[in-house]
GROMACS .gro file of N, CA and C in nm:
model
  492
    1UNK      N    1  11.733   9.685   7.582
    1UNK     CA    2  11.747   9.668   7.716
    1UNK      C    3  11.882   9.583   7.764
    2UNK      N    4  11.902   9.597   7.896
    2UNK     CA    5  12.017   9.556   7.924
    2UNK      C    6  12.001   9.489   8.086
    3UNK      N    7  12.063   9.375   8.107
    3UNK     CA    8  12.093   9.311   8.236
    3UNK      C    9  12.189   9.399   8.321
    4UNK      N   10  12.143   9.438   8.444
    4UNK     CA   11  12.213   9.520   8.534
    4UNK      C   12  12.263   9.417   8.624
    5UNK      N   13  12.389   9.463   8.695
    5UNK     CA   14  12.430   9.388   8.829
    5UNK      C   15  12.336   9.412   8.939
    6UNK      N   16  12.337   9.293   9.017
    6UNK     CA   17  12.251   9.304   9.123
    6UNK      C   18  12.356   9.326   9.248
    7UNK      N   19  12.326   9.426   9.332
    7UNK     CA   20  12.407   9.455   9.448
    7UNK      C   21  12.365   9.324   9.554
    8UNK      N   22  12.461   9.286   9.610
    8UNK     CA   23  12.426   9.203   9.725
    8UNK      C   24  12.483   9.241   9.856
    9UNK      N   25  12.418   9.170   9.957
    9UNK     CA   26  12.433   9.206  10.092
    9UNK      C   27  12.584   9.178  10.128
   10UNK      N   28  12.663   9.263  10.209
   10UNK     CA   29  12.619   9.372  10.288
   10UNK      C   30  12.642   9.515  10.223
   11UNK      N   31  12.630   9.514  10.096
   11UNK     CA   32  12.673   9.643  10.018
   11UNK      C   33  12.589   9.737  10.081
   12UNK      N   34  12.653   9.877  10.124
   12UNK     CA   35  12.580   9.997  10.182
   12UNK      C   36  12.476  10.033  10.107
   13UNK      N   37  12.475  10.013   9.977
   13UNK     CA   38  12.362  10.071   9.884
   13UNK      C   39  12.225  10.033   9.933
   14UNK      N   40  12.242   9.910  10.014
   14UNK     CA   41  12.106   9.848  10.065
   14UNK      C   42  12.044   9.886  10.165
   15UNK      N   43  12.114   9.981  10.230
   15UNK     CA   44  12.077  10.040  10.348
   15UNK      C   45  12.044  10.173  10.327
   16UNK      N   46  12.050  10.238  10.215
   16UNK     CA   47  12.022  10.386  10.189
   16UNK      C   48  11.878  10.388  10.169
   17UNK      N   49  11.831  10.506  10.219
   17UNK     CA   50  11.689  10.581  10.165
   17UNK      C   51  11.711  10.614  10.043
   18UNK      N   52  11.590  10.599   9.945
   18UNK     CA   53  11.589  10.636   9.814
   18UNK      C   54  11.536  10.769   9.799
   19UNK      N   55  11.583  10.825   9.692
   19UNK     CA   56  11.529  10.969   9.660
   19UNK      C   57  11.393  10.959   9.566
   20UNK      N   58  11.269  11.052   9.593
   20UNK     CA   59  11.200  11.018   9.486
   20UNK      C   60  11.241  11.034   9.347
   21UNK      N   61  11.154  10.995   9.246
   21UNK     CA   62  11.178  10.986   9.128
   21UNK      C   63  11.098  11.143   9.072
   22UNK      N   64  11.162  11.214   9.006
   22UNK     CA   65  11.105  11.320   8.947
   22UNK      C   66  11.022  11.297   8.814
   23UNK      N   67  11.067  11.369   8.706
   23UNK     CA   68  11.003  11.343   8.578
   23UNK      C   69  11.036  11.179   8.528
   24UNK      N   70  10.926  11.120   8.481
   24UNK     CA   71  10.943  10.993   8.406
   24UNK      C   72  10.983  11.035   8.253
   25UNK      N   73  11.108  11.029   8.246
   25UNK     CA   74  11.144  11.052   8.091
   25UNK      C   75  11.208  10.900   8.045
   26UNK      N   76  11.289  10.940   7.943
   26UNK     CA   77  11.350  10.813   7.877
   26UNK      C   78  11.450  10.736   7.971
   27UNK      N   79  11.502  10.811   8.064
   27UNK     CA   80  11.618  10.734   8.135
   27UNK      C   81  11.552  10.648   8.237
   28UNK      N   82  11.423  10.700   8.311
   28UNK     CA   83  11.359  10.632   8.403
   28UNK      C   84  11.272  10.499   8.353
   29UNK      N   85  11.208  10.528   8.212
   29UNK     CA   86  11.155  10.413   8.136
   29UNK      C   87  11.252  10.306   8.086
   30UNK      N   88  11.391  10.353   8.069
   30UNK     CA   89  11.494  10.251   8.023
   30UNK      C   90  11.546  10.185   8.150
   31UNK      N   91  11.554  10.234   8.282
   31UNK     CA   92  11.577  10.176   8.367
   31UNK      C   93  11.497  10.083   8.417
   32UNK      N   94  11.348  10.109   8.416
   32UNK     CA   95  11.258  10.020   8.423
   32UNK      C   96  11.255   9.886   8.369
   33UNK      N   97  11.287   9.920   8.216
   33UNK     CA   98  11.281   9.780   8.122
   33UNK      C   99  11.414   9.713   8.170
   34UNK      N  100  11.521   9.778   8.201
   34UNK     CA  101  11.621   9.701   8.232
   34UNK      C  102  11.616   9.631   8.357
   35UNK      N  103  11.541   9.689   8.471
   35UNK     CA  104  11.522   9.617   8.579
   35UNK      C  105  11.437   9.507   8.557
   36UNK      N  106  11.327   9.502   8.479
   36UNK     CA  107  11.251   9.393   8.443
   36UNK      C  108  11.320   9.288   8.396
   37UNK      N  109  11.399   9.304   8.290
   37UNK     CA  110  11.481   9.216   8.215
   37UNK      C  111  11.593   9.149   8.336
   38UNK      N  112  11.643   9.215   8.412
   38UNK     CA  113  11.722   9.191   8.503
   38UNK      C  114  11.639   9.079   8.610
   39UNK      N  115  11.538   9.131   8.657
   39UNK     CA  116  11.454   9.043   8.742
   39UNK      C  117  11.416   8.924   8.696
   40UNK      N  118  11.363   8.924   8.544
   40UNK     CA  119  11.329   8.796   8.487
   40UNK      C  120  11.458   8.684   8.463
   41UNK      N  121  11.550   8.762   8.441
   41UNK     CA  122  11.688   8.661   8.429
   41UNK      C  123  11.720   8.604   8.534
   42UNK      N  124  11.705   8.662   8.654
   42UNK     CA  125  11.757   8.620   8.778
   42UNK      C  126  11.629   8.535   8.845
   43UNK      N  127  11.526   8.515   8.769
   43UNK     CA  128  11.425   8.451   8.814
   43UNK      C  129  11.351   8.485   8.946
   44UNK      N  130  11.359   8.636   8.973
   44UNK     CA  131  11.291   8.698   9.097
   44UNK      C  132  11.164   8.755   9.043
   45UNK      N  133  11.087   8.778   9.143
   45UNK     CA  134  10.961   8.829   9.116
   45UNK      C  135  10.934   8.982   9.145
   46UNK      N  136  11.046   9.035   9.194
   46UNK     CA  137  11.033   9.173   9.220
   46UNK      C  138  11.185   9.236   9.228
   47UNK      N  139  11.213   9.353   9.200
   47UNK     CA  140  11.337   9.419   9.196
   47UNK      C  141  11.324   9.567   9.235
   48UNK      N  142  11.396   9.618   9.324
   48UNK     CA  143  11.404   9.755   9.349
   48UNK      C  144  11.531   9.818   9.291
   49UNK      N  145  11.507   9.960   9.259
   49UNK     CA  146  11.641  10.039   9.225
   49UNK      C  147  11.755  10.008   9.307
   50UNK      N  148  11.757  10.020   9.441
   50UNK     CA  149  11.882  10.012   9.506
   50UNK      C  150  11.951   9.877   9.481
   51UNK      N  151  11.869   9.802   9.445
   51UNK     CA  152  11.927   9.652   9.427
   51UNK      C  153  12.020   9.631   9.297
   52UNK      N  154  12.000   9.739   9.199
   52UNK     CA  155  12.086   9.770   9.092
   52UNK      C  156  12.177   9.891   9.102
   53UNK      N  157  12.194   9.930   9.233
   53UNK     CA  158  12.280  10.066   9.263
   53UNK      C  159  12.224  10.185   9.199
   54UNK      N  160  12.096  10.191   9.212
   54UNK     CA  161  12.038  10.334   9.180
   54UNK      C  162  11.935  10.367   9.311
   55UNK      N  163  11.967  10.465   9.358
   55UNK     CA  164  11.916  10.526   9.490
   55UNK      C  165  11.766  10.584   9.465
   56UNK      N  166  11.678  10.529   9.370
   56UNK     CA  167  11.568  10.595   9.331
   56UNK      C  168  11.432  10.507   9.387
   57UNK      N  169  11.314  10.602   9.401
   57UNK     CA  170  11.209  10.518   9.487
   57UNK      C  171  11.107  10.459   9.342
   58UNK      N  172  11.183  10.344   9.287
   58UNK     CA  173  11.109  10.265   9.188
   58UNK      C  174  11.125  10.118   9.216
   59UNK      N  175  11.037  10.042   9.202
   59UNK     CA  176  11.059   9.893   9.177
   59UNK      C  177  10.969   9.838   9.082
   60UNK      N  178  11.018   9.703   9.032
   60UNK     CA  179  10.948   9.650   8.936
   60UNK      C  180  10.888   9.509   9.002
   61UNK      N  181  10.767   9.468   8.953
   61UNK     CA  182  10.731   9.341   9.019
   61UNK      C  183  10.650   9.244   8.932
   62UNK      N  184  10.650   9.137   8.921
   62UNK     CA  185  10.567   9.036   8.842
   62UNK      C  186  10.560   8.915   8.939
   63UNK      N  187  10.472   8.940   9.033
   63UNK     CA  188  10.474   8.829   9.130
   63UNK      C  189  10.423   8.678   9.084
   64UNK      N  190  10.339   8.684   8.972
   64UNK     CA  191  10.303   8.551   8.914
   64UNK      C  192  10.364   8.491   8.801
   65UNK      N  193  10.462   8.564   8.749
   65UNK     CA  194  10.489   8.513   8.606
   65UNK      C  195  10.541   8.374   8.605
   66UNK      N  196  10.574   8.316   8.712
   66UNK     CA  197  10.631   8.182   8.708
   66UNK      C  198  10.504   8.076   8.706
   67UNK      N  199  10.386   8.130   8.719
   67UNK     CA  200  10.268   8.046   8.716
   67UNK      C  201  10.185   8.065   8.609
   68UNK      N  202  10.201   8.179   8.551
   68UNK     CA  203  10.104   8.243   8.454
   68UNK      C  204  10.173   8.317   8.344
   69UNK      N  205  10.118   8.380   8.275
   69UNK     CA  206  10.162   8.477   8.171
   69UNK      C  207  10.228   8.590   8.250
   70UNK      N  208  10.337   8.632   8.194
   70UNK     CA  209  10.390   8.746   8.265
   70UNK      C  210  10.311   8.880   8.266
   71UNK      N  211  10.291   8.947   8.383
   71UNK     CA  212  10.219   9.074   8.376
   71UNK      C  213  10.322   9.171   8.459
   72UNK      N  214  10.435   9.212   8.395
   72UNK     CA  215  10.517   9.323   8.470
   72UNK      C  216  10.439   9.455   8.492
   73UNK      N  217  10.470   9.502   8.629
   73UNK     CA  218  10.429   9.641   8.675
   73UNK      C  219  10.557   9.720   8.730
   74UNK      N  220  10.536   9.841   8.711
   74UNK     CA  221  10.636   9.924   8.767
   74UNK      C  222  10.565  10.022   8.848
   75UNK      N  223  10.634  10.036   8.972
   75UNK     CA  224  10.601  10.120   9.076
   75UNK      C  225  10.673  10.239   9.109
   76UNK      N  226  10.641  10.349   9.075
   76UNK     CA  227  10.729  10.494   9.098
   76UNK      C  228  10.669  10.532   9.223
   77UNK      N  229  10.768  10.592   9.304
   77UNK     CA  230  10.714  10.659   9.426
   77UNK      C  231  10.606  10.585   9.516
   78UNK      N  232  10.636  10.465   9.517
   78UNK     CA  233  10.500  10.410   9.605
   78UNK      C  234  10.499  10.417   9.751
   79UNK      N  235  10.372  10.420   9.807
   79UNK     CA  236  10.355  10.447   9.925
   79UNK      C  237  10.233  10.352   9.981
   80UNK      N  238  10.243  10.308  10.081
   80UNK     CA  239  10.131  10.223  10.158
   80UNK      C  240  10.058  10.316  10.239
   81UNK      N  241   9.911  10.307  10.204
   81UNK     CA  242   9.831  10.399  10.288
   81UNK      C  243   9.754  10.342  10.380
   82UNK      N  244   9.755  10.215  10.381
   82UNK     CA  245   9.663  10.119  10.482
   82UNK      C  246   9.739   9.990  10.471
   83UNK      N  247   9.723   9.930  10.619
   83UNK     CA  248   9.769   9.784  10.619
   83UNK      C  249   9.670   9.719  10.718
   84UNK      N  250   9.646   9.593  10.669
   84UNK     CA  251   9.543   9.526  10.747
   84UNK      C  252   9.602   9.463  10.883
   85UNK      N  253   9.513   9.473  10.996
   85UNK     CA  254   9.578   9.421  11.122
   85UNK      C  255   9.605   9.275  11.123
   86UNK      N  256   9.551   9.206  11.025
   86UNK     CA  257   9.597   9.057  11.020
   86UNK      C  258   9.737   9.050  10.946
   87UNK      N  259   9.812   8.955  10.991
   87UNK     CA  260   9.942   8.950  10.957
   87UNK      C  261   9.977   8.801  10.913
   88UNK      N  262  10.069   8.796  10.797
   88UNK     CA  263  10.118   8.639  10.777
   88UNK      C  264  10.263   8.634  10.801
   89UNK      N  265  10.320   8.516  10.842
   89UNK     CA  266  10.466   8.484  10.837
   89UNK      C  267  10.485   8.388  10.710
   90UNK      N  268  10.572   8.449  10.634
   90UNK     CA  269  10.580   8.386  10.507
   90UNK      C  270  10.730   8.379  10.494
   91UNK      N  271  10.793   8.282  10.419
   91UNK     CA  272  10.939   8.278  10.367
   91UNK      C  273  10.945   8.359  10.260
   92UNK      N  274  11.061   8.440  10.274
   92UNK     CA  275  11.103   8.540  10.179
   92UNK      C  276  11.255   8.521  10.127
   93UNK      N  277  11.265   8.522  10.004
   93UNK     CA  278  11.379   8.517   9.932
   93UNK      C  279  11.425   8.666   9.888
   94UNK      N  280  11.541   8.679   9.861
   94UNK     CA  281  11.587   8.800   9.801
   94UNK      C  282  11.700   8.784   9.709
   95UNK      N  283  11.683   8.879   9.584
   95UNK     CA  284  11.785   8.872   9.497
   95UNK      C  285  11.933   8.914   9.537
   96UNK      N  286  11.911   8.988   9.626
   96UNK     CA  287  12.023   9.046   9.697
   96UNK      C  288  12.087   8.982   9.841
   97UNK      N  289  12.028   8.872   9.853
   97UNK     CA  290  12.063   8.774   9.951
   97UNK      C  291  12.060   8.628   9.904
   98UNK      N  292  12.133   8.606   9.800
   98UNK     CA  293  12.119   8.477   9.732
   98UNK      C  294  12.131   8.348   9.815
   99UNK      N  295  12.021   8.268   9.813
   99UNK     CA  296  12.040   8.133   9.915
   99UNK      C  297  11.972   8.156  10.047
  100UNK      N  298  11.942   8.287  10.085
  100UNK     CA  299  11.886   8.305  10.213
  100UNK      C  300  11.747   8.313  10.211
  101UNK      N  301  11.693   8.247  10.291
  101UNK     CA  302  11.508   8.267  10.307
  101UNK      C  303  11.496   8.297  10.465
  102UNK      N  304  11.423   8.401  10.477
  102UNK     CA  305  11.407   8.444  10.631
  102UNK      C  306  11.235   8.442  10.603
  103UNK      N  307  11.194   8.417  10.729
  103UNK     CA  308  11.052   8.406  10.761
  103UNK      C  309  11.001   8.523  10.827
  104UNK      N  310  10.951   8.620  10.747
  104UNK     CA  311  10.899   8.748  10.789
  104UNK      C  312  10.759   8.767  10.801
  105UNK      N  313  10.730   8.840  10.896
  105UNK     CA  314  10.582   8.879  10.941
  105UNK      C  315  10.547   9.019  10.892
  106UNK      N  316  10.459   8.995  10.798
  106UNK     CA  317  10.390   9.144  10.715
  106UNK      C  318  10.243   9.153  10.736
  107UNK      N  319  10.187   9.246  10.717
  107UNK     CA  320  10.032   9.274  10.707
  107UNK      C  321  10.004   9.187  10.588
  108UNK      N  322   9.893   9.123  10.596
  108UNK     CA  323   9.827   9.032  10.494
  108UNK      C  324   9.773   9.108  10.362
  109UNK      N  325   9.726   9.214  10.381
  109UNK     CA  326   9.680   9.307  10.305
  109UNK      C  327   9.736   9.452  10.305
  110UNK      N  328   9.756   9.533  10.177
  110UNK     CA  329   9.766   9.657  10.185
  110UNK      C  330   9.703   9.733  10.078
  111UNK      N  331   9.706   9.880  10.106
  111UNK     CA  332   9.638   9.955   9.999
  111UNK      C  333   9.764  10.051   9.957
  112UNK      N  334   9.793  10.040   9.832
  112UNK     CA  335   9.940  10.127   9.791
  112UNK      C  336   9.884  10.224   9.693
  113UNK      N  337   9.971  10.326   9.674
  113UNK     CA  338   9.937  10.442   9.576
  113UNK      C  339  10.085  10.445   9.519
  114UNK      N  340  10.086  10.466   9.392
  114UNK     CA  341  10.213  10.470   9.323
  114UNK      C  342  10.182  10.561   9.182
  115UNK      N  343  10.286  10.596   9.125
  115UNK     CA  344  10.285  10.647   8.978
  115UNK      C  345  10.334  10.536   8.896
  116UNK      N  346  10.238  10.515   8.775
  116UNK     CA  347  10.278  10.411   8.690
  116UNK      C  348  10.396  10.482   8.602
  117UNK      N  349  10.437  10.362   8.502
  117UNK     CA  350  10.561  10.432   8.390
  117UNK      C  351  10.496  10.518   8.323
  118UNK      N  352  10.375  10.522   8.286
  118UNK     CA  353  10.300  10.639   8.178
  118UNK      C  354  10.269  10.749   8.288
  119UNK      N  355  10.300  10.768   8.394
  119UNK     CA  356  10.292  10.913   8.448
  119UNK      C  357  10.168  10.927   8.517
  120UNK      N  358  10.074  10.808   8.519
  120UNK     CA  359   9.941  10.831   8.575
  120UNK      C  360   9.931  10.767   8.709
  121UNK      N  361   9.858  10.831   8.813
  121UNK     CA  362   9.827  10.800   8.939
  121UNK      C  363   9.764  10.660   8.930
  122UNK      N  364   9.815  10.575   9.037
  122UNK     CA  365   9.788  10.429   9.060
  122UNK      C  366   9.737  10.414   9.188
  123UNK      N  367   9.627  10.317   9.215
  123UNK     CA  368   9.615  10.279   9.354
  123UNK      C  369   9.540  10.150   9.338
  124UNK      N  370   9.573  10.067   9.446
  124UNK     CA  371   9.524   9.926   9.449
  124UNK      C  372   9.516   9.870   9.577
  125UNK      N  373   9.438   9.782   9.609
  125UNK     CA  374   9.460   9.688   9.712
  125UNK      C  375   9.506   9.578   9.688
  126UNK      N  376   9.631   9.532   9.763
  126UNK     CA  377   9.699   9.414   9.741
  126UNK      C  378   9.683   9.301   9.841
  127UNK      N  379   9.674   9.180   9.793
  127UNK     CA  380   9.664   9.076   9.911
  127UNK      C  381   9.746   8.958   9.865
  128UNK      N  382   9.776   8.877   9.955
  128UNK     CA  383   9.828   8.743   9.931
  128UNK      C  384   9.975   8.787   9.897
  129UNK      N  385  10.042   8.688   9.810
  129UNK     CA  386  10.185   8.698   9.760
  129UNK      C  387  10.206   8.859   9.709
  130UNK      N  388  10.106   8.903   9.628
  130UNK     CA  389  10.136   9.036   9.588
  130UNK      C  390  10.151   9.153   9.688
  131UNK      N  391  10.082   9.134   9.798
  131UNK     CA  392  10.102   9.232   9.901
  131UNK      C  393  10.229   9.212   9.975
  132UNK      N  394  10.275   9.089  10.000
  132UNK     CA  395  10.389   9.042  10.055
  132UNK      C  396  10.528   9.093   9.948
  133UNK      N  397  10.512   9.080   9.838
  133UNK     CA  398  10.617   9.115   9.737
  133UNK      C  399  10.643   9.250   9.730
  134UNK      N  400  10.529   9.350   9.720
  134UNK     CA  401  10.523   9.470   9.733
  134UNK      C  402  10.569   9.537   9.862
  135UNK      N  403  10.552   9.492   9.981
  135UNK     CA  404  10.622   9.529  10.103
  135UNK      C  405  10.767   9.507  10.108
  136UNK      N  406  10.799   9.408  10.057
  136UNK     CA  407  10.929   9.360  10.049
  136UNK      C  408  11.030   9.452   9.950
  137UNK      N  409  10.963   9.492   9.851
  137UNK     CA  410  11.051   9.573   9.750
  137UNK      C  411  11.039   9.732   9.818
  138UNK      N  412  10.933   9.757   9.844
  138UNK     CA  413  10.906   9.893   9.929
  138UNK      C  414  10.983   9.911  10.029
  139UNK      N  415  11.033   9.808  10.103
  139UNK     CA  416  11.140   9.808  10.212
  139UNK      C  417  11.278   9.850  10.148
  140UNK      N  418  11.309   9.786  10.051
  140UNK     CA  419  11.427   9.830   9.979
  140UNK      C  420  11.424   9.983   9.961
  141UNK      N  421  11.347  10.038   9.932
  141UNK     CA  422  11.341  10.194   9.892
  141UNK      C  423  11.364  10.258  10.005
  142UNK      N  424  11.333  10.201  10.133
  142UNK     CA  425  11.353  10.262  10.275
  142UNK      C  426  11.481  10.208  10.328
  143UNK      N  427  11.590  10.132  10.275
  143UNK     CA  428  11.717  10.083  10.316
  143UNK      C  429  11.699   9.974  10.419
  144UNK      N  430  11.575   9.871  10.375
  144UNK     CA  431  11.547   9.753  10.463
  144UNK      C  432  11.573   9.641  10.396
  145UNK      N  433  11.621   9.557  10.462
  145UNK     CA  434  11.639   9.423  10.403
  145UNK      C  435  11.555   9.298  10.464
  146UNK      N  436  11.518   9.185  10.432
  146UNK     CA  437  11.456   9.102  10.519
  146UNK      C  438  11.521   9.058  10.665
  147UNK      N  439  11.649   9.085  10.646
  147UNK     CA  440  11.717   9.046  10.776
  147UNK      C  441  11.705   9.137  10.894
  148UNK      N  442  11.658   9.283  10.822
  148UNK     CA  443  11.624   9.391  10.935
  148UNK      C  444  11.479   9.367  11.007
  149UNK      N  445  11.408   9.248  10.949
  149UNK     CA  446  11.254   9.234  10.986
  149UNK      C  447  11.267   9.091  11.062
  150UNK      N  448  11.356   9.059  11.118
  150UNK     CA  449  11.363   8.916  11.177
  150UNK      C  450  11.437   8.934  11.315
  151UNK      N  451  11.424   8.862  11.419
  151UNK     CA  452  11.477   8.867  11.553
  151UNK      C  453  11.633   8.833  11.541
  152UNK      N  454  11.705   8.900  11.632
  152UNK     CA  455  11.874   8.913  11.628
  152UNK      C  456  11.929   8.791  11.610
  153UNK      N  457  11.898   8.693  11.689
  153UNK     CA  458  11.939   8.545  11.685
  153UNK      C  459  11.928   8.484  11.548
  154UNK      N  460  11.796   8.500  11.482
  154UNK     CA  461  11.785   8.449  11.355
  154UNK      C  462  11.887   8.515  11.251
  155UNK      N  463  11.879   8.636  11.267
  155UNK     CA  464  11.958   8.730  11.173
  155UNK      C  465  12.113   8.694  11.171
  156UNK      N  466  12.165   8.669  11.305
  156UNK     CA  467  12.296   8.657  11.297
  156UNK      C  468  12.321   8.515  11.264
  157UNK      N  469  12.233   8.417  11.280
  157UNK     CA  470  12.246   8.286  11.219
  157UNK      C  471  12.257   8.280  11.066
  158UNK      N  472  12.151   8.327  11.009
  158UNK     CA  473  12.145   8.360  10.841
  158UNK      C  474  12.260   8.433  10.797
  159UNK      N  475  12.299   8.535  10.856
  159UNK     CA  476  12.424   8.623  10.831
  159UNK      C  477  12.555   8.508  10.803
  160UNK      N  478  12.547   8.430  10.915
  160UNK     CA  479  12.677   8.327  10.925
  160UNK      C  480  12.663   8.216  10.814
  161UNK      N  481  12.542   8.194  10.803
  161UNK     CA  482  12.519   8.084  10.693
  161UNK      C  483  12.542   8.152  10.533
  162UNK      N  484  12.510   8.279  10.531
  162UNK     CA  485  12.527   8.345  10.404
  162UNK      C  486  12.670   8.371  10.378
  163UNK      N  487  12.748   8.407  10.465
  163UNK     CA  488  12.890   8.420  10.465
  163UNK      C  489  12.967   8.315  10.447
  164UNK      N  490  12.929   8.187  10.488
  164UNK     CA  491  13.007   8.100  10.491
  164UNK      C  492  13.054   8.046  10.346
   0.00000   0.00000   0.00000
């Protein structure tokens, strides 16, 4: 396993739509392992492939590892198939925007489908922080960062603070 360099804003890689993952072979399994190692080393709870300069539809997540035993998960070609009408506004940090926290409104619950690292189809209802984290990482696969989810004035203020 290897730690990868994390791409930071405003790198254009973070604004790219990612390509679907095809065959889940050694290269993808190795990428997932490296992404998990990178995420834990950076003390993150999720990490998407474009954040490590790979334009592929894969992210890793372990939303609760700071409070309990690690439970890493790999999401390949994820898609949200349902969102709750109830939303939550929560502070979100991002490994690609170090030091920046944005208050983002998102659905409180989602239903998501994806392929696991073993190639099996997965689906699950996610709620609470797991739902927020998964939506944040899925945004990265669509070229969206937290700054794209907030109003213009707040975005400009956070960019100015980040750039200072």
